[in-house]
CSV table of C-alpha atoms and ligand atoms in Angstrom, one decimal:
chain,number,residue,atom,x,y,z
A,82,MET,CA,-51.2,-140.5,-26.1
A,83,THR,CA,-54.0,-141.7,-23.8
A,84,GLU,CA,-54.2,-140.1,-20.4
A,85,THR,CA,-54.2,-142.0,-17.1
A,86,ALA,CA,-57.2,-141.4,-14.8
A,87,THR,CA,-55.2,-139.0,-12.8
A,88,GLY,CA,-53.9,-137.0,-15.9
A,89,LEU,CA,-55.5,-133.9,-17.2
A,90,LYS,CA,-58.7,-134.0,-19.2
A,91,THR,CA,-58.8,-133.1,-22.9
A,92,ARG,CA,-61.0,-130.4,-24.3
A,93,ASP,CA,-63.8,-132.7,-25.5
A,94,GLU,CA,-64.1,-134.4,-22.0
A,95,VAL,CA,-65.1,-131.1,-20.4
A,96,PRO,CA,-68.8,-130.1,-20.1
A,97,LYS,CA,-69.7,-127.2,-22.5
A,98,GLU,CA,-71.0,-125.0,-19.7
A,99,LEU,CA,-67.5,-124.9,-18.2
A,100,THR,CA,-65.9,-123.6,-21.5
A,101,TRP,CA,-65.9,-120.2,-23.0
A,102,ASP,CA,-68.3,-119.4,-25.8
A,103,LEU,CA,-65.8,-118.4,-28.6
A,104,GLU,CA,-68.5,-119.2,-31.2
A,105,ALA,CA,-70.0,-115.8,-30.2
A,106,ILE,CA,-67.0,-114.2,-31.9
A,107,PHE,CA,-66.9,-116.5,-35.0
A,108,PRO,CA,-69.5,-119.2,-35.3
A,109,THR,CA,-67.0,-121.4,-37.2
A,110,ASP,CA,-63.4,-121.3,-38.1
A,111,ASP,CA,-64.4,-120.7,-41.7
A,112,ASP,CA,-66.0,-117.4,-40.6
A,113,TRP,CA,-62.6,-116.4,-39.1
A,114,GLU,CA,-60.9,-117.3,-42.5
A,115,LYS,CA,-63.4,-115.1,-44.4
A,116,GLU,CA,-62.8,-112.1,-42.2
A,117,PHE,CA,-59.1,-112.8,-42.4
A,118,GLU,CA,-59.2,-112.6,-46.2
A,119,ALA,CA,-61.4,-109.6,-46.1
A,120,LEU,CA,-59.1,-107.7,-43.8
A,121,LYS,CA,-56.1,-108.6,-45.9
A,122,LEU,CA,-57.8,-106.9,-48.8
A,123,ASP,CA,-59.0,-103.9,-46.8
A,124,PHE,CA,-55.9,-102.7,-44.9
A,125,PRO,CA,-53.7,-101.8,-47.9
A,126,LYS,CA,-56.3,-99.1,-48.6
A,127,ILE,CA,-54.4,-97.0,-46.1
A,128,GLU,CA,-52.2,-96.2,-49.1
A,129,GLN,CA,-54.7,-93.6,-50.3
A,130,TYR,CA,-53.7,-91.3,-47.4
A,131,LYS,CA,-50.0,-91.5,-48.0
A,132,GLY,CA,-48.5,-88.1,-48.4
A,133,LYS,CA,-51.8,-86.4,-47.8
A,134,ILE,CA,-52.3,-86.5,-44.0
A,135,ALA,CA,-50.9,-83.0,-43.3
A,136,GLU,CA,-53.0,-81.4,-46.1
A,137,SER,CA,-56.1,-80.9,-44.0
A,138,PRO,CA,-57.8,-81.6,-40.7
A,139,GLU,CA,-60.3,-83.8,-42.6
A,140,ASN,CA,-57.5,-86.0,-44.0
A,141,LEU,CA,-55.9,-86.4,-40.6
A,142,LEU,CA,-59.3,-87.3,-39.1
A,143,ASN,CA,-60.1,-89.9,-41.9
A,144,VAL,CA,-56.8,-91.7,-41.6
A,145,LEU,CA,-57.1,-92.0,-37.8
A,146,LYS,CA,-60.7,-93.3,-38.2
A,147,PHE,CA,-59.5,-95.8,-40.8
A,148,GLU,CA,-56.8,-97.0,-38.5
A,149,ASP,CA,-59.4,-97.5,-35.7
A,150,ASP,CA,-61.7,-99.5,-38.0
A,151,ILE,CA,-58.9,-101.8,-39.2
A,152,ARG,CA,-57.4,-102.2,-35.7
A,153,ILE,CA,-60.5,-103.4,-34.0
A,154,ARG,CA,-61.2,-105.9,-36.8
A,155,LEU,CA,-57.7,-107.2,-36.4
A,156,GLU,CA,-58.1,-107.4,-32.6
A,157,LYS,CA,-61.2,-109.5,-33.1
A,158,LEU,CA,-59.3,-111.9,-35.3
A,159,PHE,CA,-56.4,-112.0,-33.0
A,160,VAL,CA,-58.4,-112.4,-29.8
A,161,TYR,CA,-60.2,-115.4,-31.3
A,162,ALA,CA,-57.0,-117.1,-32.6
A,163,HIS,CA,-55.0,-116.6,-29.4
A,164,MET,CA,-57.8,-117.8,-27.1
A,165,ARG,CA,-58.4,-120.9,-29.3
A,166,SER,CA,-54.6,-121.5,-29.3
A,167,ASP,CA,-54.4,-121.0,-25.5
A,168,GLN,CA,-57.1,-123.6,-24.8
A,169,ASP,CA,-54.8,-126.2,-26.3
A,170,THR,CA,-51.4,-124.8,-27.0
A,171,ALA,CA,-50.4,-128.1,-28.8
A,172,ASN,CA,-53.2,-127.7,-31.4
A,173,SER,CA,-51.4,-127.0,-34.6
A,174,LYS,CA,-54.4,-125.6,-36.4
A,175,TYR,CA,-54.8,-122.8,-33.9
A,176,GLN,CA,-51.1,-122.3,-33.6
A,177,ASP,CA,-51.2,-121.6,-37.3
A,178,GLN,CA,-54.2,-119.3,-37.1
A,179,ASN,CA,-52.5,-117.4,-34.2
A,180,ALA,CA,-49.3,-117.1,-36.2
A,181,ARG,CA,-51.1,-115.9,-39.3
A,182,ALA,CA,-53.0,-113.2,-37.2
A,183,GLN,CA,-49.6,-112.1,-35.8
A,184,SER,CA,-48.2,-112.0,-39.2
A,185,LEU,CA,-51.1,-109.9,-40.5
A,186,ALA,CA,-50.6,-107.5,-37.6
A,187,THR,CA,-47.0,-107.1,-38.5
A,188,HIS,CA,-47.8,-106.4,-42.2
A,189,MET,CA,-50.4,-103.9,-41.1
A,190,LEU,CA,-48.1,-102.2,-38.7
A,191,SER,CA,-45.6,-101.9,-41.5
A,192,ALA,CA,-48.3,-100.5,-43.9
A,193,PHE,CA,-49.4,-98.0,-41.3
A,194,SER,CA,-45.9,-97.0,-40.4
A,195,PHE,CA,-45.9,-93.8,-42.5
A,196,VAL,CA,-48.8,-92.3,-40.4
A,197,THR,CA,-46.9,-91.2,-37.3
A,198,PRO,CA,-43.9,-89.7,-39.2
A,199,GLU,CA,-46.3,-87.9,-41.5
A,200,ILE,CA,-48.1,-86.4,-38.5
A,201,LEU,CA,-44.7,-85.5,-37.0
A,202,SER,CA,-43.7,-83.7,-40.2
A,203,MET,CA,-46.1,-81.0,-39.0
A,204,THR,CA,-45.0,-78.7,-36.2
A,205,ASP,CA,-46.8,-78.8,-32.8
A,206,ASP,CA,-48.5,-75.5,-33.7
A,207,GLU,CA,-49.9,-76.9,-36.9
A,208,ILE,CA,-51.3,-80.0,-35.1
A,209,GLU,CA,-52.9,-77.7,-32.5
A,210,GLY,CA,-54.3,-75.7,-35.3
A,211,PHE,CA,-55.9,-78.8,-36.8
A,212,LEU,CA,-57.4,-79.7,-33.4
A,213,ASN,CA,-59.0,-76.3,-33.2
A,214,GLN,CA,-60.4,-76.5,-36.7
A,215,ASN,CA,-62.1,-79.8,-36.6
A,216,ASN,CA,-64.3,-80.8,-33.7
A,217,GLU,CA,-64.3,-84.5,-34.4
A,218,LEU,CA,-60.5,-84.5,-34.0
A,219,THR,CA,-61.0,-84.1,-30.2
A,220,HIS,CA,-61.7,-87.8,-30.1
A,221,TYR,CA,-58.0,-88.2,-31.1
A,222,GLU,CA,-56.6,-85.5,-28.9
A,223,LYS,CA,-54.8,-88.0,-26.7
A,224,THR,CA,-53.3,-89.8,-29.6
A,225,LEU,CA,-52.1,-86.6,-31.2
A,226,ARG,CA,-50.6,-85.3,-27.9
A,227,ASP,CA,-48.8,-88.7,-27.4
A,228,ILE,CA,-47.4,-88.5,-30.9
A,229,MET,CA,-46.1,-85.0,-30.3
A,230,LYS,CA,-44.5,-86.1,-27.0
A,231,SER,CA,-42.9,-89.1,-28.8
A,232,ARG,CA,-41.0,-86.8,-31.3
A,233,PRO,CA,-37.5,-87.8,-29.9
A,234,HIS,CA,-38.3,-91.5,-30.2
A,235,VAL,CA,-39.8,-91.8,-33.7
A,236,LEU,CA,-37.5,-92.7,-36.6
A,237,SER,CA,-37.7,-92.1,-40.3
A,238,ASP,CA,-40.3,-93.7,-42.5
A,239,LYS,CA,-37.9,-96.3,-43.7
A,240,GLU,CA,-36.6,-97.2,-40.2
A,241,GLU,CA,-40.1,-97.4,-38.8
A,242,ALA,CA,-41.1,-99.8,-41.6
A,243,LEU,CA,-38.0,-101.9,-40.9
A,244,LEU,CA,-38.7,-102.1,-37.1
A,245,ALA,CA,-42.3,-103.1,-37.8
A,246,GLU,CA,-41.2,-105.9,-40.1
A,247,VAL,CA,-38.6,-107.2,-37.7
A,248,SER,CA,-41.1,-107.4,-34.8
A,249,GLU,CA,-42.2,-110.8,-36.0
A,250,VAL,CA,-38.6,-112.1,-35.6
A,251,THR,CA,-38.0,-110.4,-32.3
A,252,SER,CA,-41.1,-112.0,-30.8
A,253,ALA,CA,-39.5,-115.4,-31.2
A,254,PRO,CA,-38.0,-115.7,-27.7
A,255,SER,CA,-41.3,-115.0,-26.1
A,256,ASN,CA,-43.1,-117.4,-28.4
A,257,ALA,CA,-40.5,-120.1,-27.7
A,258,PHE,CA,-40.9,-119.6,-24.0
A,259,GLY,CA,-44.7,-120.0,-24.3
A,260,MET,CA,-44.4,-123.2,-26.3
A,261,LEU,CA,-41.9,-124.8,-23.9
A,262,ASN,CA,-43.7,-123.7,-20.7
A,263,ASN,CA,-47.2,-124.6,-21.9
A,264,ALA,CA,-47.0,-127.3,-24.5
A,265,ASP,CA,-43.8,-129.3,-24.4
A,266,ILE,CA,-43.0,-129.5,-20.7
A,267,GLU,CA,-44.3,-132.6,-18.9
A,268,PHE,CA,-44.3,-132.8,-15.1
A,269,PRO,CA,-44.0,-136.1,-13.3
A,270,THR,CA,-46.6,-137.9,-11.2
A,271,ILE,CA,-46.3,-137.4,-7.5
A,272,LYS,CA,-48.3,-138.6,-4.4
A,273,ASP,CA,-51.0,-136.4,-2.9
A,274,GLU,CA,-52.0,-136.3,0.8
A,275,ASP,CA,-54.0,-139.5,0.5
A,276,GLY,CA,-51.1,-141.4,-1.2
A,277,LYS,CA,-52.8,-141.3,-4.6
A,278,ASP,CA,-50.8,-140.8,-7.8
A,279,VAL,CA,-51.5,-137.4,-9.4
A,280,GLN,CA,-49.7,-135.8,-12.4
A,281,LEU,CA,-48.2,-132.5,-11.4
A,282,SER,CA,-49.3,-129.5,-13.5
A,283,HIS,CA,-48.9,-125.7,-13.4
A,284,GLY,CA,-52.5,-125.4,-12.0
A,285,ARG,CA,-52.2,-128.2,-9.4
A,286,TYR,CA,-48.8,-127.1,-8.1
A,287,ARG,CA,-50.2,-124.3,-6.0
A,288,ASP,CA,-52.8,-126.7,-4.5
A,289,PHE,CA,-49.9,-129.1,-3.4
A,290,LEU,CA,-48.2,-126.1,-1.7
A,291,ASP,CA,-51.3,-125.6,0.4
A,292,SER,CA,-50.9,-129.1,1.8
A,293,LYS,CA,-50.5,-129.6,5.5
A,294,ASP,CA,-48.1,-132.4,4.8
A,295,GLN,CA,-44.6,-131.0,4.4
A,296,ASN,CA,-43.5,-134.1,2.4
A,297,VAL,CA,-46.3,-133.5,-0.2
A,298,ARG,CA,-45.2,-129.8,-0.5
A,299,LYS,CA,-41.5,-130.7,-0.7
A,300,ASN,CA,-42.1,-133.4,-3.4
A,301,ALA,CA,-44.2,-131.0,-5.5
A,302,PHE,CA,-41.6,-128.3,-5.2
A,303,ASN,CA,-38.8,-130.6,-6.2
A,304,ALA,CA,-40.7,-132.2,-9.0
A,305,MET,CA,-41.6,-128.8,-10.4
A,306,TYR,CA,-38.1,-127.2,-10.2
A,307,ASP,CA,-36.3,-130.4,-11.2
A,308,THR,CA,-38.4,-130.5,-14.4
A,309,PHE,CA,-37.7,-126.8,-15.1
A,310,GLY,CA,-34.1,-127.5,-14.3
A,311,GLN,CA,-33.8,-130.0,-17.1
A,312,PHE,CA,-34.5,-127.1,-19.6
A,313,ARG,CA,-32.5,-124.5,-17.7
A,314,ASN,CA,-30.4,-123.6,-20.8
A,315,THR,CA,-33.3,-123.3,-23.1
A,316,PHE,CA,-35.3,-121.2,-20.6
A,317,ALA,CA,-32.2,-119.0,-20.1
A,318,ALA,CA,-31.8,-118.6,-23.8
A,319,THR,CA,-35.4,-117.4,-24.2
A,320,LEU,CA,-35.0,-114.9,-21.4
A,321,SER,CA,-31.7,-113.7,-22.8
A,322,GLY,CA,-33.3,-113.3,-26.2
A,323,GLN,CA,-36.1,-111.2,-24.8
A,324,ILE,CA,-33.7,-109.0,-22.9
A,325,LYS,CA,-31.7,-108.4,-26.0
A,326,LYS,CA,-34.8,-107.6,-28.0
A,327,ASP,CA,-35.9,-105.0,-25.3
A,328,ASN,CA,-32.5,-103.4,-25.3
A,329,PHE,CA,-32.3,-103.3,-29.1
A,330,VAL,CA,-35.7,-101.6,-29.5
A,331,ALA,CA,-34.9,-99.1,-26.7
A,332,LYS,CA,-31.6,-98.2,-28.2
A,333,ALA,CA,-33.1,-97.9,-31.7
A,334,ARG,CA,-35.6,-95.5,-30.4
A,335,ASN,CA,-33.2,-93.3,-28.5
A,336,TYR,CA,-34.0,-94.3,-25.0
A,337,ASN,CA,-31.4,-94.6,-22.3
A,338,SER,CA,-32.6,-98.0,-21.2
A,339,ALA,CA,-35.2,-100.7,-21.8
A,340,ARG,CA,-36.8,-99.7,-18.5
A,341,GLU,CA,-37.2,-96.1,-19.5
A,342,ALA,CA,-38.7,-97.3,-22.8
A,343,ALA,CA,-41.1,-99.7,-21.2
A,344,LEU,CA,-42.4,-97.1,-18.6
A,345,ASP,CA,-42.6,-94.4,-21.3
A,346,GLN,CA,-45.3,-96.4,-23.0
A,347,ASN,CA,-47.6,-95.6,-20.1
A,348,ASN,CA,-46.3,-92.2,-19.4
A,349,ILE,CA,-44.8,-93.3,-16.1
A,350,PRO,CA,-41.7,-91.5,-14.8
A,351,GLU,CA,-38.9,-93.8,-13.7
A,352,LYS,CA,-39.1,-92.2,-10.3
A,353,VAL,CA,-42.5,-93.7,-9.7
A,354,TYR,CA,-41.0,-97.2,-10.3
A,355,ASP,CA,-38.1,-96.5,-7.9
A,356,ASN,CA,-40.5,-95.3,-5.3
A,357,LEU,CA,-42.6,-98.4,-5.5
A,358,VAL,CA,-39.6,-100.7,-5.0
A,359,GLU,CA,-38.3,-98.5,-2.2
A,360,ALA,CA,-41.7,-98.5,-0.4
A,361,ILE,CA,-41.8,-102.3,-0.6
A,362,ASN,CA,-38.3,-102.6,0.7
A,363,GLU,CA,-39.1,-100.3,3.6
A,364,ARG,CA,-42.0,-102.6,4.7
A,365,LEU,CA,-40.1,-105.9,4.3
A,366,PRO,CA,-39.6,-106.3,8.1
A,367,VAL,CA,-43.4,-106.7,8.4
A,368,LEU,CA,-43.2,-109.6,5.9
A,369,HIS,CA,-40.3,-111.1,7.7
A,370,ARG,CA,-42.1,-110.9,11.0
A,371,TYR,CA,-45.1,-112.6,9.4
A,372,MET,CA,-42.8,-115.4,8.2
A,373,GLU,CA,-41.4,-115.8,11.8
A,374,VAL,CA,-45.0,-116.2,13.1
A,375,LYS,CA,-45.7,-118.7,10.3
A,376,LYS,CA,-42.7,-120.7,11.2
A,377,LYS,CA,-43.8,-120.9,14.8
A,378,ALA,CA,-47.4,-121.7,13.9
A,379,LEU,CA,-46.3,-124.5,11.6
A,380,ASP,CA,-43.9,-125.7,14.2
A,381,LEU,CA,-40.9,-125.9,11.8
A,382,ASP,CA,-37.2,-125.5,12.6
A,383,GLU,CA,-36.6,-124.0,9.2
A,384,LEU,CA,-39.0,-122.3,6.8
A,385,HIS,CA,-38.5,-123.4,3.2
A,386,MET,CA,-39.8,-121.9,0.0
A,387,TYR,CA,-42.4,-124.7,-0.2
A,388,ASP,CA,-43.7,-123.9,3.3
A,389,ILE,CA,-44.6,-120.2,2.8
A,390,TYR,CA,-47.9,-120.8,1.0
A,391,THR,CA,-49.4,-123.2,3.5
A,392,PRO,CA,-52.4,-121.7,5.2
A,393,LEU,CA,-52.2,-121.2,9.0
A,394,VAL,CA,-55.7,-122.4,9.6
A,395,ASP,CA,-55.9,-126.1,10.1
A,396,GLU,CA,-58.8,-126.8,7.8
A,397,LYS,CA,-58.2,-126.6,4.1
A,398,ILE,CA,-61.2,-124.8,2.7
A,399,SER,CA,-62.5,-126.2,-0.5
A,400,VAL,CA,-64.5,-123.9,-2.7
A,401,SER,CA,-66.3,-125.3,-5.8
A,402,ILE,CA,-66.9,-123.3,-8.9
A,403,ASP,CA,-70.6,-122.7,-8.1
A,404,GLU,CA,-69.7,-121.6,-4.5
A,405,ALA,CA,-67.0,-119.3,-5.8
A,406,LYS,CA,-69.5,-117.7,-8.3
A,407,ASP,CA,-71.9,-117.1,-5.5
A,408,TYR,CA,-69.4,-115.7,-3.0
A,409,VAL,CA,-68.0,-113.4,-5.7
A,410,LEU,CA,-71.5,-112.2,-6.6
A,411,LYS,CA,-72.2,-111.4,-2.9
A,412,GLY,CA,-68.8,-109.9,-2.2
A,413,LEU,CA,-69.0,-107.5,-5.1
A,414,ALA,CA,-72.6,-106.5,-4.3
A,415,PRO,CA,-71.5,-103.1,-3.0
A,416,LEU,CA,-70.6,-102.1,-6.6
A,417,GLY,CA,-74.4,-102.1,-7.4
A,418,ASP,CA,-77.1,-104.0,-9.3
A,419,ASP,CA,-75.8,-102.9,-12.7
A,420,TYR,CA,-72.4,-104.4,-11.9
A,421,THR,CA,-73.7,-107.7,-10.4
A,422,GLY,CA,-76.1,-107.9,-13.4
A,423,ILE,CA,-73.1,-108.0,-15.7
A,424,LEU,CA,-71.4,-110.6,-13.5
A,425,GLN,CA,-74.4,-112.8,-14.0
A,426,LYS,CA,-74.2,-112.2,-17.7
A,427,ALA,CA,-70.6,-113.3,-17.6
A,428,TYR,CA,-71.6,-116.6,-15.9
A,429,LYS,CA,-74.6,-117.2,-18.1
A,430,GLU,CA,-73.1,-116.2,-21.5
A,431,ARG,CA,-70.0,-118.3,-20.8
A,432,TRP,CA,-67.3,-115.6,-20.8
A,433,ILE,CA,-65.1,-118.0,-18.7
A,434,ASP,CA,-63.1,-121.0,-19.6
A,435,TRP,CA,-62.9,-122.7,-16.2
A,436,LEU,CA,-61.0,-126.0,-16.1
A,437,GLU,CA,-57.3,-126.9,-16.5
A,438,THR,CA,-57.1,-129.2,-19.5
A,439,LYS,CA,-54.2,-130.9,-21.3
A,440,GLY,CA,-52.0,-128.3,-23.1
A,441,LYS,CA,-54.0,-125.3,-21.9
A,442,ARG,CA,-52.0,-122.2,-21.2
A,443,SER,CA,-51.2,-121.9,-17.5
A,444,GLY,CA,-52.3,-119.2,-15.1
A,445,ALA,CA,-55.3,-116.9,-15.6
A,446,TYR,CA,-56.1,-113.8,-17.6
A,447,SER,CA,-58.8,-111.5,-19.0
A,448,SER,CA,-58.8,-110.9,-22.7
A,449,GLY,CA,-61.1,-109.6,-25.4
A,450,SER,CA,-61.7,-106.6,-27.7
A,451,TYR,CA,-64.2,-104.0,-28.7
A,452,LEU,CA,-66.0,-106.5,-30.9
A,453,THR,CA,-66.0,-109.4,-28.4
A,454,ASN,CA,-67.0,-110.3,-24.8
A,455,PRO,CA,-64.3,-109.7,-22.2
A,456,TYR,CA,-63.4,-113.4,-21.8
A,457,ILE,CA,-61.5,-115.0,-18.9
A,458,LEU,CA,-59.1,-118.0,-18.9
A,459,MET,CA,-58.9,-119.9,-15.6
A,460,ASN,CA,-57.2,-123.1,-14.5
A,461,TRP,CA,-59.6,-123.9,-11.8
A,462,GLN,CA,-58.8,-125.7,-8.5
A,463,ASP,CA,-61.3,-125.9,-5.7
A,464,ASN,CA,-59.6,-123.4,-3.3
A,465,VAL,CA,-59.8,-119.9,-1.9
A,466,ASP,CA,-56.9,-118.7,-4.0
A,467,ASN,CA,-58.7,-119.5,-7.2
A,468,MET,CA,-61.9,-117.8,-5.9
A,469,PHE,CA,-59.8,-114.6,-5.5
A,470,THR,CA,-58.3,-115.0,-8.9
A,471,LEU,CA,-61.8,-115.2,-10.3
A,472,ALA,CA,-62.8,-111.9,-8.5
A,473,HIS,CA,-59.5,-110.4,-9.8
A,474,GLU,CA,-60.0,-111.4,-13.5
A,475,LEU,CA,-63.7,-110.3,-13.3
A,476,GLY,CA,-62.4,-106.9,-12.2
A,477,HIS,CA,-60.4,-106.7,-15.4
A,478,SER,CA,-63.3,-108.0,-17.6
A,479,LEU,CA,-65.9,-105.6,-16.2
A,480,HIS,CA,-63.4,-102.7,-16.4
A,481,SER,CA,-63.0,-103.6,-20.1
A,482,TYR,CA,-66.8,-104.0,-20.5
A,483,TYR,CA,-67.6,-100.6,-19.1
A,484,THR,CA,-64.7,-99.0,-21.0
A,485,ARG,CA,-65.8,-100.4,-24.3
A,486,GLU,CA,-69.4,-99.3,-23.6
A,487,ASN,CA,-68.4,-95.7,-22.8
A,488,GLN,CA,-65.1,-94.8,-24.5
A,489,SER,CA,-63.9,-94.7,-28.0
A,490,PRO,CA,-61.0,-97.1,-28.8
A,491,ARG,CA,-58.4,-94.4,-28.5
A,492,TYR,CA,-59.4,-93.8,-24.9
A,493,GLY,CA,-60.4,-97.4,-24.1
A,494,ASP,CA,-56.9,-98.8,-24.3
A,495,TYR,CA,-56.2,-98.5,-20.5
A,496,SER,CA,-52.7,-99.1,-19.2
A,497,ILE,CA,-51.6,-102.0,-17.0
A,498,PHE,CA,-50.9,-99.4,-14.2
A,499,VAL,CA,-54.6,-98.5,-14.1
A,500,ALA,CA,-55.8,-102.0,-14.8
A,501,GLU,CA,-54.8,-103.5,-11.5
A,502,VAL,CA,-57.0,-101.0,-9.6
A,503,ALA,CA,-60.2,-102.6,-10.8
A,504,SER,CA,-58.9,-106.2,-10.1
A,505,THR,CA,-57.4,-105.6,-6.7
A,506,ALA,CA,-60.4,-103.5,-5.5
A,507,ASN,CA,-62.5,-106.6,-6.3
A,508,GLU,CA,-60.2,-108.8,-4.2
A,509,ALA,CA,-60.4,-106.3,-1.3
A,510,LEU,CA,-64.2,-106.3,-1.5
A,511,LEU,CA,-64.4,-110.1,-1.5
A,512,ASN,CA,-62.0,-110.3,1.4
A,513,ASP,CA,-64.1,-107.8,3.4
A,514,TYR,CA,-67.3,-109.8,2.7
A,515,LEU,CA,-65.7,-113.1,3.7
A,516,LEU,CA,-64.3,-111.7,7.0
A,517,LYS,CA,-67.7,-110.2,7.9
A,518,THR,CA,-69.6,-113.4,7.2
B,786,LIG,ZN1,-54.4,-108.4,-12.9
C-alpha cells in the first residue's frame, strides 16, 4: 500500500541518524542466526550438572555461572529481535525472529527448570554452609536467599518443567494484543488545526489533545475511541486471557492472588501497594481543584476527557529533536560531567530510534542487555511532553548503563519499583532547569 503525503513514513524514508544502531549488536541478520544456532547447541550442556548441584559449593557455583553466561547471550539475541520487530511490527521476518527467540527462551527455561528444585532439596543450613565455604558464591547470595524465600511457591521438577513449556502458550493474549494494537489497527484521517488532513496515530493522538481548538481535540478523541470500539470484543478477549493466565500461574504457585504473586517478584508487601493507592486517593481533591481551575481558564461549561491535556498557556511550545537533546543535556548537568558525557555518547552512537514510522510499536521505552547499548524507542512529536519522555527514558538507559558497568548480572536486574526513581528524577531536574531559565 502506498502512503499518502500525510501518512506515516516507512523505515527507509527516515534519515539514518534518527534511527537506532542495531548493527552494533549484530552487524547482519546472518550474525544473529549464527549466534542463535550456537546458543541452541550450548544451552543443553546444563544437563552435565543435573543431580550434582548439591554435591559441592563448586558445583553450585559452576551451574549458576553457566546460567549467567547462557542468559546474557539469550538476552542479546532477544533484545535485537524484539527491537527489530518493534521498529516495524508488520515485518514478518522479524516477527519470526522474535518468535524463535521467545521459543528458545522457553526451551531454555524448561532445560534449566531442575536447578531451583535441586537447590531447594538442600536445607537452608546447608545452603548457608556452602555460602561460607566458597567466597565466589557471595556473588550469588541474593539469588540463593531469594530461592530460599521462594520455598512455598516452587513446585516439583516435573511441574516446573510443565509450567516453563506452557509459558509460550500463555503469552498468546499479550502477543495478540500487541499485534492488534500496533500492526493491524488503522486510525482514520482527521483535520488538524489548519484544516489539513492528517492520519491519526498513537503518537499523533497526544499532539491533537494539546490543541487549543476543542473541535480538533474532540474529533481526535472520537476517532481514536471509535476505532478501538470496533475491536472491543477482541481487546476484551486479550485482556480476559491475560487475567486468566495471571490467576492460573498464581494459583499453581500457591499464592492467594495474582496481585500477591506479582508483587512478590519484587519483594514488595501488599501493604505497600495499598498505601500507594490510599495516598493517591487522599490527595485527589487537589487534582479536582486543579481541574476546576482548568475549566475556568479554558472557559468551558463542561470539562471533557479530551480537554484535560490541553495546556493552560496560550502558546503551544514546539520543541525539535535537536532542541530537546540540548535542553535535556543542560537540565541534567547537575548529575555531573560523567553523566552528561554518557548522554552525548547516547546521541552520537545512535542509541535512540526517534521517529514514528508505519507499523512501529507505539509509546516509548528503554531496552537493552549486558551485551548491548541501553537503547531507547521513541515516537517523536515536536512538543514538551516528548522532551520529558526523552529525559525519562534516558534516566532508565543511564541507570542500566551504570548498573551493567558496576554490577554482576544477578545484581543488575533492578526491579520496576526502583527503576522509576532514575527516570522521574531526570524529569524533575529538567523541570527545575526549564522553570529557572
Ligand atoms: Zn519509566
